[in-house]
XYZ file of N, CA and C in Angstrom:
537
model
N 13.468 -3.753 -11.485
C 12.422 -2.760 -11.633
C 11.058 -3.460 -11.633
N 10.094 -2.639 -10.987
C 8.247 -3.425 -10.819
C 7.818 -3.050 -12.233
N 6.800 -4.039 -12.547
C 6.307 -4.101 -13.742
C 5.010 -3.853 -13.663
N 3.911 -3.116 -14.419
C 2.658 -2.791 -14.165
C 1.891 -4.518 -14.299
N 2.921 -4.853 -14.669
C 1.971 -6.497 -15.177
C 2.374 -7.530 -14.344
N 3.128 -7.240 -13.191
C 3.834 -7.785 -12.018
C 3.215 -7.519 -10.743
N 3.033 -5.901 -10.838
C 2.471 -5.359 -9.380
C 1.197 -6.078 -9.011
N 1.247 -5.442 -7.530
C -0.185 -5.372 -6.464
C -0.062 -4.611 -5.967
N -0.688 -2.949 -5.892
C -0.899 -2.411 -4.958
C -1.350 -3.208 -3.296
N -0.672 -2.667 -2.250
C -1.198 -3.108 -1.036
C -1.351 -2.002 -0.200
N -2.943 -1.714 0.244
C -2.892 -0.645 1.362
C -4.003 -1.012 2.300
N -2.770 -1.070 3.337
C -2.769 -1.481 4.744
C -3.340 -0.590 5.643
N -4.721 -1.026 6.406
C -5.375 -0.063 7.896
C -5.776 1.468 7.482
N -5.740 1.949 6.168
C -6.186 3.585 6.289
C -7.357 3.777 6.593
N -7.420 3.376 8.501
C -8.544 3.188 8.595
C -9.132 4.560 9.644
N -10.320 4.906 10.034
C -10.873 5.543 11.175
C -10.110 6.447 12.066
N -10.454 6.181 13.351
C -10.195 6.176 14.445
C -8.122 6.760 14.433
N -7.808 5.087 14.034
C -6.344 5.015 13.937
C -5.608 6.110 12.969
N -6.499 6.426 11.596
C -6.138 7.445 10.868
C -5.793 8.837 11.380
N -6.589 9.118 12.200
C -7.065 10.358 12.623
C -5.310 10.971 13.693
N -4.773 9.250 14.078
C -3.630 9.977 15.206
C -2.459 10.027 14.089
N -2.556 9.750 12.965
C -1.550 9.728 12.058
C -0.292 10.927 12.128
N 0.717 10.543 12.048
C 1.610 11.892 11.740
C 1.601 12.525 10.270
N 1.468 13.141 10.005
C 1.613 13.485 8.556
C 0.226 13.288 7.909
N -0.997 12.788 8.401
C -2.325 12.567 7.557
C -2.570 13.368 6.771
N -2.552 14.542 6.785
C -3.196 15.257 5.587
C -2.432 14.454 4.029
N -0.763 14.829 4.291
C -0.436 13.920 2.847
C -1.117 12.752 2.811
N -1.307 11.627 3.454
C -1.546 10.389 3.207
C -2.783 10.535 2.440
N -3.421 11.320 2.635
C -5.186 11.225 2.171
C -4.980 11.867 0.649
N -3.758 12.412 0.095
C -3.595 12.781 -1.332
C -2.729 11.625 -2.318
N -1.760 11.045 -1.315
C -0.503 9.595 -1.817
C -1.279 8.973 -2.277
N -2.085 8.267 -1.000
C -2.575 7.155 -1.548
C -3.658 6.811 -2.137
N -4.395 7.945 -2.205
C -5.681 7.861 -3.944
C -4.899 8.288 -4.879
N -4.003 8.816 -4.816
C -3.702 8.705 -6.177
C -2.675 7.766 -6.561
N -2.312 7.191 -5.945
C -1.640 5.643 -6.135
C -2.523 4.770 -6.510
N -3.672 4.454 -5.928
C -4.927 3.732 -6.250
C -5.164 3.927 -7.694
N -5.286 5.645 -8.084
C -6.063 5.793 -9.479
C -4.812 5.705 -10.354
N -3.717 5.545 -10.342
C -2.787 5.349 -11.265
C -2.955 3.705 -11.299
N -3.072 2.836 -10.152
C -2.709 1.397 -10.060
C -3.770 0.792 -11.189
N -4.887 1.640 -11.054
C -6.181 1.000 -11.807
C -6.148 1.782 -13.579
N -5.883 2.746 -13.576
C -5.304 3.454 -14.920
C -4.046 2.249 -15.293
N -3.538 1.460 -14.511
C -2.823 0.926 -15.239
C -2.834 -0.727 -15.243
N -3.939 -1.114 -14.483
C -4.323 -2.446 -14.411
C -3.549 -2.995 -12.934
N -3.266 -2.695 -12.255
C -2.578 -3.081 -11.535
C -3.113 -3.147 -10.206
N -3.810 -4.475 -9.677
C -4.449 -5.021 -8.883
C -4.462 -4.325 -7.530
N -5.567 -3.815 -6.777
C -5.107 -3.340 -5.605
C -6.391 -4.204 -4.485
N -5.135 -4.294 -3.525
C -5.708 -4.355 -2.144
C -6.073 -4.178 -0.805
N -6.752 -3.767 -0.299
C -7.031 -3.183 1.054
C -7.632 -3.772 2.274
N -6.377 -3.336 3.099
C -7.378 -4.234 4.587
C -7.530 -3.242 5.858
N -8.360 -3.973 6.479
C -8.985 -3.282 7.632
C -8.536 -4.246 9.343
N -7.884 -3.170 10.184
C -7.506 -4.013 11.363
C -8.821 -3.723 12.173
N -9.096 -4.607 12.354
C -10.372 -4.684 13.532
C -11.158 -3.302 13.569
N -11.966 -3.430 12.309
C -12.714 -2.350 11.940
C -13.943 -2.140 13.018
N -14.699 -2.922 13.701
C -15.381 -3.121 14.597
C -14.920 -1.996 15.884
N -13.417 -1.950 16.280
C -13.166 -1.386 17.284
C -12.316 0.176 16.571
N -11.771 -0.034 15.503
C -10.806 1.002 15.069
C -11.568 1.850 13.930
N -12.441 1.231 13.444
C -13.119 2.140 12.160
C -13.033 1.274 10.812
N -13.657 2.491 9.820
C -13.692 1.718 8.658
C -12.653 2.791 7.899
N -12.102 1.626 6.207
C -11.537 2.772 5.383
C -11.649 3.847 5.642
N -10.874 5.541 5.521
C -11.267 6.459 5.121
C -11.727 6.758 3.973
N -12.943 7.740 4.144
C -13.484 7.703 2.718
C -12.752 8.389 1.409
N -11.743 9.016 1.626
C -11.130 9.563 0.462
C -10.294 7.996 -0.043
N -10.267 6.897 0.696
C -9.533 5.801 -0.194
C -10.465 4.570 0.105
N -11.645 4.680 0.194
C -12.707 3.577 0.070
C -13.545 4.184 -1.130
N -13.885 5.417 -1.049
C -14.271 5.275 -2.407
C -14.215 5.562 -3.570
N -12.593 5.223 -3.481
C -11.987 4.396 -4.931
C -11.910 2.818 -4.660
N -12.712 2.569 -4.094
C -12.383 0.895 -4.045
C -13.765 0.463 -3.921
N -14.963 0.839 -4.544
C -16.217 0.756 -3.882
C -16.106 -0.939 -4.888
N -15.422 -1.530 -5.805
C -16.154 -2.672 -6.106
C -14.998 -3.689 -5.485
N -14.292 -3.678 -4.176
C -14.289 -4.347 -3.368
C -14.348 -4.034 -1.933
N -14.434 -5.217 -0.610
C -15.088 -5.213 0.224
C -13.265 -5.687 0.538
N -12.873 -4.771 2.034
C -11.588 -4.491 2.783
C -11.408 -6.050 3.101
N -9.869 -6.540 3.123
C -10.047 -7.598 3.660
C -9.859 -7.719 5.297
N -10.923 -7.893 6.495
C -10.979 -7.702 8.032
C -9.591 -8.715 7.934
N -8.997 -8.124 9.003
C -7.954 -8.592 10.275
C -7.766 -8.371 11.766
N -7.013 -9.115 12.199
C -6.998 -8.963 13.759
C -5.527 -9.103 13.687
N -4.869 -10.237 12.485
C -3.735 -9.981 12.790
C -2.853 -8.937 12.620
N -1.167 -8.367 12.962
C -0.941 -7.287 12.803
C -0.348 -7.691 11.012
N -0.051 -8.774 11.012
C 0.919 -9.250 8.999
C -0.683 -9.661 8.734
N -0.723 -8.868 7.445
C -2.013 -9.185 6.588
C -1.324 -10.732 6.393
N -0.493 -11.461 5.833
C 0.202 -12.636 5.532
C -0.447 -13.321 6.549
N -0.426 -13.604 7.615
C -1.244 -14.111 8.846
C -2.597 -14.566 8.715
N -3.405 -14.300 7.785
C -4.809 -13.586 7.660
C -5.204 -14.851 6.404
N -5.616 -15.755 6.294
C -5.918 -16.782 5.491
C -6.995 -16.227 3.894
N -7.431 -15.290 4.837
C -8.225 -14.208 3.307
C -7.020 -13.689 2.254
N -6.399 -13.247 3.030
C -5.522 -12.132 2.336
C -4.258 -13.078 1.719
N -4.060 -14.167 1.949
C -2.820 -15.009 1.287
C -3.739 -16.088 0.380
N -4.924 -15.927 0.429
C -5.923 -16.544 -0.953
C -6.288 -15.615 -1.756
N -5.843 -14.039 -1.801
C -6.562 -13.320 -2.325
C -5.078 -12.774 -3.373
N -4.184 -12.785 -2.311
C -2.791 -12.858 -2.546
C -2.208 -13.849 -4.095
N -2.958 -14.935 -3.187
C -2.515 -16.447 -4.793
C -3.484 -15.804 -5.813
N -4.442 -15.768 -5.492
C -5.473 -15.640 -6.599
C -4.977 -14.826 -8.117
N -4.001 -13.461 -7.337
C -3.848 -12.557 -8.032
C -2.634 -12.543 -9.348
N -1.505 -13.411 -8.558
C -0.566 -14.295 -8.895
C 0.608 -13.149 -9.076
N 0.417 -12.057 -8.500
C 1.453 -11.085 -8.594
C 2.481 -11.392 -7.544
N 4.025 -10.879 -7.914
C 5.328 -11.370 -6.997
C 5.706 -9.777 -6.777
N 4.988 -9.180 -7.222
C 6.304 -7.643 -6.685
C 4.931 -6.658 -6.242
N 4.847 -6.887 -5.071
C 3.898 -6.148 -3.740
C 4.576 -4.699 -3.870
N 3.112 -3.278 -4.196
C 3.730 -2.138 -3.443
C 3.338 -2.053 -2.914
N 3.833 -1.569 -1.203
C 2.917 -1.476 0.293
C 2.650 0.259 0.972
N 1.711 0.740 0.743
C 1.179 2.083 1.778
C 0.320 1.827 2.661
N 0.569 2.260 3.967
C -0.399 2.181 4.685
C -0.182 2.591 6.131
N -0.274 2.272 7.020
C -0.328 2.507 8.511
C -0.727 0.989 9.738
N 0.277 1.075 10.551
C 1.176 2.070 10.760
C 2.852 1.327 10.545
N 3.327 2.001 10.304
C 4.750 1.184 9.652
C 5.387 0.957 10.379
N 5.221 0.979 11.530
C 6.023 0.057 12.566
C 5.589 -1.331 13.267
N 4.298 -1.148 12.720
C 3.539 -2.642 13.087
C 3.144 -3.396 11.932
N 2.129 -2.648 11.948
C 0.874 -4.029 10.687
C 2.035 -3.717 9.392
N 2.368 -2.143 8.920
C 3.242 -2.117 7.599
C 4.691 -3.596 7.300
N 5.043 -2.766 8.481
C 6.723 -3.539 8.774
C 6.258 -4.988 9.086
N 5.129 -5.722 9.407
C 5.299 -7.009 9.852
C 4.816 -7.801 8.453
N 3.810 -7.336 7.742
C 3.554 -7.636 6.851
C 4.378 -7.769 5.441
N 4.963 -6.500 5.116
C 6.358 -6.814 4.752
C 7.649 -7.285 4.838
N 7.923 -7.711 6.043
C 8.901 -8.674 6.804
C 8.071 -10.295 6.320
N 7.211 -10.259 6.638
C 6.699 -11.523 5.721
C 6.444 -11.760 4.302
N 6.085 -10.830 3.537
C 6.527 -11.038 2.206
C 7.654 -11.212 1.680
N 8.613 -10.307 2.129
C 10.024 -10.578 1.682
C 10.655 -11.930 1.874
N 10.302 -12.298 3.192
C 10.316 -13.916 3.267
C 9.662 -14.895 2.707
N 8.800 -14.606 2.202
C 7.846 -15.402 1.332
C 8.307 -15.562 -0.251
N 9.380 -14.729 -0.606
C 9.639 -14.524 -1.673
C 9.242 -13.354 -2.888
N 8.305 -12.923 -2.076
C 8.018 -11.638 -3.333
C 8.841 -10.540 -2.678
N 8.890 -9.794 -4.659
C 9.587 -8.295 -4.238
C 8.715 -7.260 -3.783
N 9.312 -6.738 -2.776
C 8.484 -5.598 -1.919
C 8.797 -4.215 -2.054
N 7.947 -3.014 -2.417
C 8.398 -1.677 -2.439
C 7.725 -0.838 -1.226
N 7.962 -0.491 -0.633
C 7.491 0.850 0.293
C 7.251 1.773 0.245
N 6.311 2.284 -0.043
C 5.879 3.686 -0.187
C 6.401 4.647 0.653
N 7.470 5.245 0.663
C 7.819 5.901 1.850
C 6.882 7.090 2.282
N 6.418 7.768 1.206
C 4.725 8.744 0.988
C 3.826 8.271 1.413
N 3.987 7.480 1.558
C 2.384 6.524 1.470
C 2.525 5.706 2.714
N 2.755 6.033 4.093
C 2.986 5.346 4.792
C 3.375 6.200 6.157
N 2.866 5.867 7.613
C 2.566 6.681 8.539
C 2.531 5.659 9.738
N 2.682 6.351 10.865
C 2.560 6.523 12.337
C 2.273 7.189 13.193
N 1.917 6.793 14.445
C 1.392 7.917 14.847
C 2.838 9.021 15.737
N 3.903 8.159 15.767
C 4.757 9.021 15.835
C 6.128 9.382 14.546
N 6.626 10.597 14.588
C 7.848 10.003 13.286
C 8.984 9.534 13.772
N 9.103 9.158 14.894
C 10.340 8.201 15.019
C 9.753 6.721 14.358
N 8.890 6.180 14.990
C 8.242 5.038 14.523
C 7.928 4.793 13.614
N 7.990 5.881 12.216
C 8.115 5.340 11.059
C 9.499 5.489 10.194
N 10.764 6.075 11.205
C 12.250 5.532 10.961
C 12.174 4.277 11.143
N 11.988 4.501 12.139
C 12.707 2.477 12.979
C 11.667 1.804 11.931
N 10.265 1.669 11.593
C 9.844 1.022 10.953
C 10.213 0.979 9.335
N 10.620 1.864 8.690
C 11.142 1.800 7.281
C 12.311 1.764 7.295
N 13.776 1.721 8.289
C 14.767 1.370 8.300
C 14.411 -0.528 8.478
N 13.981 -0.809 9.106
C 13.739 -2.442 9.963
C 12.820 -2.991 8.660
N 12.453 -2.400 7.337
C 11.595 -3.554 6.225
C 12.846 -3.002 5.239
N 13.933 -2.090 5.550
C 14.820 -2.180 4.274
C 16.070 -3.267 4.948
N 16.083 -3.136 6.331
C 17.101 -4.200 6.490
C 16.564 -5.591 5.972
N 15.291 -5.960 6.294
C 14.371 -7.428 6.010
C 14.597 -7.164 4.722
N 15.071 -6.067 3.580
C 15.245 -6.783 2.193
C 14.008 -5.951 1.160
N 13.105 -5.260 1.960
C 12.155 -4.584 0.986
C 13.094 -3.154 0.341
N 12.616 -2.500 -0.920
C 12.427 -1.685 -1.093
C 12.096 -0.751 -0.935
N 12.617 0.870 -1.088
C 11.827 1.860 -0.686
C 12.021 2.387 -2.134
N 11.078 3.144 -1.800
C 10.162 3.951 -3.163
C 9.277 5.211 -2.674
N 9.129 5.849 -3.669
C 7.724 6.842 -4.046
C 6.977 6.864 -4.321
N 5.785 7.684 -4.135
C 4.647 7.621 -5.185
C 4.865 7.528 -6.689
N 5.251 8.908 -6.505
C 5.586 9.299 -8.143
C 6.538 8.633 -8.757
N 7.831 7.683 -8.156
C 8.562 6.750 -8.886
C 7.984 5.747 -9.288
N 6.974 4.949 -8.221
C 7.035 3.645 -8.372
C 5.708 3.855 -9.667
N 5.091 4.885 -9.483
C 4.329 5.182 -10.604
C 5.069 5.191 -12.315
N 5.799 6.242 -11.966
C 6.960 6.054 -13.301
C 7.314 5.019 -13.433
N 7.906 4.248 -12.527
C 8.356 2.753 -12.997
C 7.611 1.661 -13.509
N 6.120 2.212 -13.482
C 4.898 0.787 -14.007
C 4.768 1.134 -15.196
N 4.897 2.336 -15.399
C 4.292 2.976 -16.920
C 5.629 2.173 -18.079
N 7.167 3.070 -17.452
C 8.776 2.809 -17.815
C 8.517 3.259 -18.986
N 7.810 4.328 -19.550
C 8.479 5.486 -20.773
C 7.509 6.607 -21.046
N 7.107 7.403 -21.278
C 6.516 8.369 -21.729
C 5.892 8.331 -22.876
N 5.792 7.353 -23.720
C 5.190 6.833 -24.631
C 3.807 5.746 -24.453
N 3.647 5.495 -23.217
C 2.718 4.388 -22.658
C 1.175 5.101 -22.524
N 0.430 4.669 -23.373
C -0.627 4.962 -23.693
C -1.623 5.620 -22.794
N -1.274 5.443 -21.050
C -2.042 6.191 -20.058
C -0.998 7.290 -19.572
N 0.111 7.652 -20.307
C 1.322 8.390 -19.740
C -0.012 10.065 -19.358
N 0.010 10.549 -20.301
C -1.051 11.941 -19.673
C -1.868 11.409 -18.790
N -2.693 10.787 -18.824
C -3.798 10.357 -18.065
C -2.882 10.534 -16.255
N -2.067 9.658 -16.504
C -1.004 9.222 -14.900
C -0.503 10.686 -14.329
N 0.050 11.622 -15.657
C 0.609 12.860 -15.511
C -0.417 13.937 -15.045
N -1.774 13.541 -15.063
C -2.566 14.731 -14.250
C -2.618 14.124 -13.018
N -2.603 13.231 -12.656
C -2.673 12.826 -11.611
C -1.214 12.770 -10.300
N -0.075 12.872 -11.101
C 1.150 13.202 -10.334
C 1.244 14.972 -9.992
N 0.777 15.652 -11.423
C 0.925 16.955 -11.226
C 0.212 18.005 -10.203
C-alpha cells in the first residue's frame, strides 16, 4: 500500500493543444485537480511536466493553477526519466512510490512508467486520471504499464490509501473534495 509520506504525485503533458484531442477531457479536468488538492492537503509532493510546450501548449489552466509555486518541468523526451531535470527533481524528493496521471498513456504515460518500474520505484496509475486521444490507446497503454509491473488505481482509492483511516486529521477536508 502507498504511503502519504512515500508518495509523488506525477502529472504528465496536461497540456494545450494536445489536451484539447483528449478522449474523455472533460473528466480529466475534474481527476486531476483534485488529486493535486488532496496530494497537497496531504503533503505529498507533486510534479508536472510539459512536452514541448513551445509547439504543443502550456499546462491547462484548471491544473496549473494549482501549481502556481512551481514552474512545469519542459521535455522533448517522450519518459520524463529521460529528462535530466526531472530525475534531479525526482532524487531531490526522495520518494519511491510514484502516482502517475496524465496524457497520453500510450506514449509519454506508459514510457515513463515502464521506466520507473525499472528503476525500482513503486508505480500507481491513475486509471481516471489518464487519457488519449483514442480509447483503444489507452487499453493497450494501461494494459502494457500493468504488464511492466505498475499498478492501477483511482482517484478516490489512491486518495483513501494516503490518508488509510478516517480518523486522519485532513479526512473531511479530502471528503469534500472526493464528494
Amino acid at each position: 500500500m502507498f504511503s502519504s509520506e512515500q508518495s509523488l504525485l506525477l502529472v504528465i503533458d496536461v497540456q494545450g493543444k494536445l489536451f484539447e484531442l483528449m478522449h474523455h477531457r472533460g473528466h480529466l479536468v475534474h481527476v486531476i485537480p483534485r488529486l493535486i488538492q488532496a496530494a497537497k492537503l496531504l503533503d505529498v509532493p507533486v510534479i508536472h511536466t510539459e512536452q514541448a510546450p513551445d509547439k504543443i501548449g502550456k499546462t491547462v489552466d484548471s491544473i496549473a493553477s494549482l501549481l502556481t509555486e512551481q514552474k512545469p518541468i519542459t521535455k522533448r523526451t517522450f519518459s520524463c526519466c529521460r529528462n535530466p531535470e526531472f530525475t534531479e527533481i525526482l532524487s531531490f524528493h526522495g520518494r519511491r512510490q510514484i502516482v502517475v496521471a496524465g496524457i497520453e498513456a500510450h506514449v509519454c504515460v506508459y514510457q515513463t512508467v515502464s521506466d520507473l518500474v525499472e528503476k525500482g520505484f513503486g508505480v500507481q496509475v491513475v486509471t481516471d486520471g489518464v487519457s488519449s486521444r483514442h480509447e483503444h490507446c489507452v487499453e493497450i497503454g494501461l494494459k502494457r504499464m500493468e504488464e511492466a509491473g505498475a499498478k492501477m488505481t483511482c482517484a478516490e482509492m489512491i486518495i483513501c490509501e494516503w490518508m488509510q483511516s478516517a480518523d486522519h486529521p485532513k479526512f473531511r477536508e479530502i471528503m469534500k473534495l472526493i464528494k
